[in-house]
Coordinates of C-alpha atoms in Angstrom, one line a residue:
M212 CA 2.8 21.3 -7.3
A213 CA 0.2 21.2 -10.0
F214 CA -3.4 22.2 -9.4
V215 CA -6.4 21.9 -11.7
S216 CA -9.8 23.4 -11.1
T217 CA -11.7 20.2 -12.3
L218 CA -10.7 16.6 -12.7
P219 CA -9.6 15.7 -16.3
D220 CA -12.6 13.4 -17.1
N221 CA -15.7 11.9 -15.7
N222 CA -14.1 8.4 -15.5
C223 CA -12.1 9.1 -12.4
S224 CA -12.3 6.5 -9.6
K225 CA -11.9 7.1 -5.9
V226 CA -8.9 5.5 -4.2
M227 CA -8.5 5.4 -0.4
D228 CA -5.0 5.9 0.9
G229 CA -5.6 5.4 4.6
A230 CA -8.1 8.0 5.6
E231 CA -7.4 10.2 2.5
T232 CA -9.5 10.1 -0.6
L233 CA -7.6 10.3 -3.9
Y234 CA -9.0 10.3 -7.4
N235 CA -7.4 8.1 -10.1
C236 CA -7.9 9.6 -13.5
N237 CA -6.4 7.5 -16.2
G238 CA -3.5 6.5 -13.9
Q239 CA -2.8 9.9 -12.5
L240 CA -3.7 10.6 -8.8
Y241 CA -5.3 13.8 -7.6
R242 CA -6.2 15.1 -4.1
S243 CA -9.1 17.4 -3.4
T244 CA -7.9 20.6 -1.6
F245 CA -8.6 24.3 -1.4
Y246 CA -6.5 27.2 -2.9
K247 CA -7.6 30.8 -2.2
D248 CA -11.0 29.6 -1.0
E249 CA -11.6 27.7 -4.2
K250 CA -11.9 23.9 -4.5
V251 CA -9.0 22.5 -6.6
Y252 CA -7.3 19.2 -7.3
E253 CA -3.7 18.7 -6.6
A254 CA -1.8 16.2 -8.9
V255 CA -0.1 13.8 -6.4
S256 CA 1.5 11.5 -9.0
D257 CA 3.1 11.7 -12.4
A258 CA 1.0 10.9 -15.4
P259 CA 1.3 7.3 -16.4
N260 CA 3.6 8.0 -19.4
A261 CA 5.9 10.0 -17.1
A262 CA 6.0 7.4 -14.4
S263 CA 8.5 4.6 -14.3
A264 CA 7.4 1.2 -15.5
E265 CA 5.0 -1.0 -13.5
P266 CA 7.0 -3.3 -11.1
T267 CA 7.5 -6.8 -12.3
N268 CA 8.7 -8.3 -9.0
V269 CA 7.4 -8.0 -5.5
I270 CA 10.9 -7.8 -4.0
G271 CA 11.6 -4.2 -3.0
L272 CA 8.0 -3.0 -3.0
A273 CA 7.5 -0.2 -0.5
L274 CA 5.6 3.0 0.1
T275 CA 6.9 5.6 -2.3
K276 CA 5.9 8.9 -3.7
P277 CA 4.4 8.7 -6.2
M278 CA 2.8 5.5 -5.0
T279 CA 3.7 2.3 -6.8
R280 CA 0.8 0.7 -8.5
G281 CA 0.0 -2.2 -10.8
A282 CA -0.8 -5.9 -11.0
V283 CA 2.1 -7.0 -8.8
V284 CA 0.9 -4.6 -6.0
R285 CA -2.7 -5.9 -6.4
D286 CA -1.5 -9.5 -6.1
M287 CA 0.6 -8.8 -3.0
Q288 CA -2.4 -6.9 -1.5
Q289 CA -4.6 -9.9 -2.2
R290 CA -2.1 -12.3 -0.5
L291 CA -1.9 -10.0 2.5
Y292 CA -5.7 -9.9 2.7
D293 CA -5.9 -13.7 2.3
F294 CA -3.7 -14.0 5.4
G295 CA -6.0 -11.7 7.3
Y296 CA -4.2 -8.4 6.8
D297 CA -6.6 -5.8 5.5
G298 CA -4.7 -2.8 4.1
G299 CA -7.9 -0.9 3.1
G300 CA -8.6 -2.8 -0.1
V301 CA -7.1 -4.6 -3.0
D302 CA -6.8 -1.7 -5.5
G303 CA -3.3 -2.1 -6.9
V304 CA -2.0 1.1 -5.2
F305 CA 0.7 0.7 -2.6
G306 CA -0.5 3.3 -0.1
S307 CA -0.1 3.8 3.6
G308 CA -2.8 1.2 4.3
T309 CA -0.9 -1.5 2.4
S310 CA 2.4 -0.4 4.1
T311 CA 0.8 -0.8 7.5
A312 CA -0.7 -4.2 6.7
L313 CA 2.7 -5.3 5.4
M314 CA 4.4 -4.2 8.6
W315 CA 1.8 -6.1 10.7
F316 CA 2.4 -9.2 8.6
Q317 CA 6.1 -8.9 9.1
Y318 CA 5.8 -8.1 12.8
D319 CA 3.5 -11.1 13.5
N320 CA 5.9 -13.4 11.6
G321 CA 9.0 -12.4 13.5
L322 CA 10.5 -10.3 10.8
D323 CA 11.8 -6.7 11.0
A324 CA 8.6 -4.6 10.4
T325 CA 10.1 -2.4 7.6
G326 CA 7.2 -2.1 5.3
I327 CA 9.5 -3.2 2.5
V328 CA 9.0 -6.6 0.8
D329 CA 12.3 -8.5 1.2
V330 CA 13.1 -12.1 0.3
E331 CA 11.9 -13.5 3.6
T332 CA 8.6 -11.5 3.4
A333 CA 8.0 -12.6 -0.2
A334 CA 8.6 -16.2 0.7
L335 CA 6.1 -16.0 3.6
L336 CA 3.6 -14.5 1.2
G337 CA 4.1 -17.5 -1.0
Y338 CA 6.3 -16.0 -3.7
D339 CA 9.2 -17.9 -5.3
S340 CA 12.6 -16.4 -4.4
P341 CA 14.1 -14.4 -7.1
V342 CA 17.0 -15.9 -9.1
G343 CA 20.3 -15.6 -7.2
A344 CA 18.7 -14.7 -3.9
P345 CA 19.2 -16.9 -0.9
V346 CA 16.2 -19.1 -0.2
P347 CA 15.2 -18.9 3.4
N348 CA 14.3 -22.0 5.3
L349 CA 10.6 -21.2 5.6
P350 CA 7.4 -23.1 5.0
A351 CA 5.9 -23.0 1.5
T352 CA 3.0 -20.8 2.7
A353 CA 2.8 -18.4 5.6
P354 CA 1.2 -19.8 8.7
Q355 CA -2.2 -18.4 9.7
I356 CA -1.8 -16.2 12.7
E357 CA -4.4 -16.9 15.4
R358 CA -5.6 -13.8 17.3
D359 CA -7.8 -13.3 20.2
T360 CA -9.2 -10.1 18.6
E361 CA -10.0 -9.0 15.1
V362 CA -7.2 -8.2 12.6
P363 CA -6.2 -4.6 13.1
S364 CA -7.1 -2.3 10.2
A365 CA -4.5 -0.1 8.6
Q366 CA -5.7 2.9 10.5
E367 CA -5.0 1.3 14.0
T368 CA -1.9 2.2 15.9
A369 CA 1.1 -0.1 15.5
P370 CA 2.3 -2.0 18.5
E371 CA 5.1 -0.4 20.7
G372 CA 8.5 -0.9 19.1
M373 CA 7.2 -1.4 15.6
P374 CA 7.9 1.3 13.0
G375 CA 4.9 3.7 12.9
A376 CA 4.2 3.2 16.6
A377 CA 3.0 6.3 18.5
S378 CA 5.7 7.6 20.7
E379 CA 4.9 9.2 24.1

């Protein structure tokens, strides 16, 4: 773990990962914490030059550590949001809120709620199938899910039987 006493610059932006606030400073994420009664910032991701390249395909996107981020993630978040699944914002960071929104989308559409974008999930989100992957027999766009209640936020408990559901 790496800690710093102050954030690297004044141009850091707040990023919400579920209920946790992170700080994005030039592509590196930090978490505010305390060490020996002193406020410090823990580096929770590698610096951009040390991280792997930004994803170029939505297939395989999932919650990882460090969190995957970039334009592909932002586009997928926007599509989830457009279908009524709010993962806590369209910020280009695949955090726990995005994972939960993705699992709800999968669950509501009869797919295994894995939180990983597979070919079927990508097709329901309106993406073209990758070259060489089997094309599922699905409509061109995902159907709008009608609900009697509001769309659950990423912080709400998952339904029983779905990954992430609270066990008794």
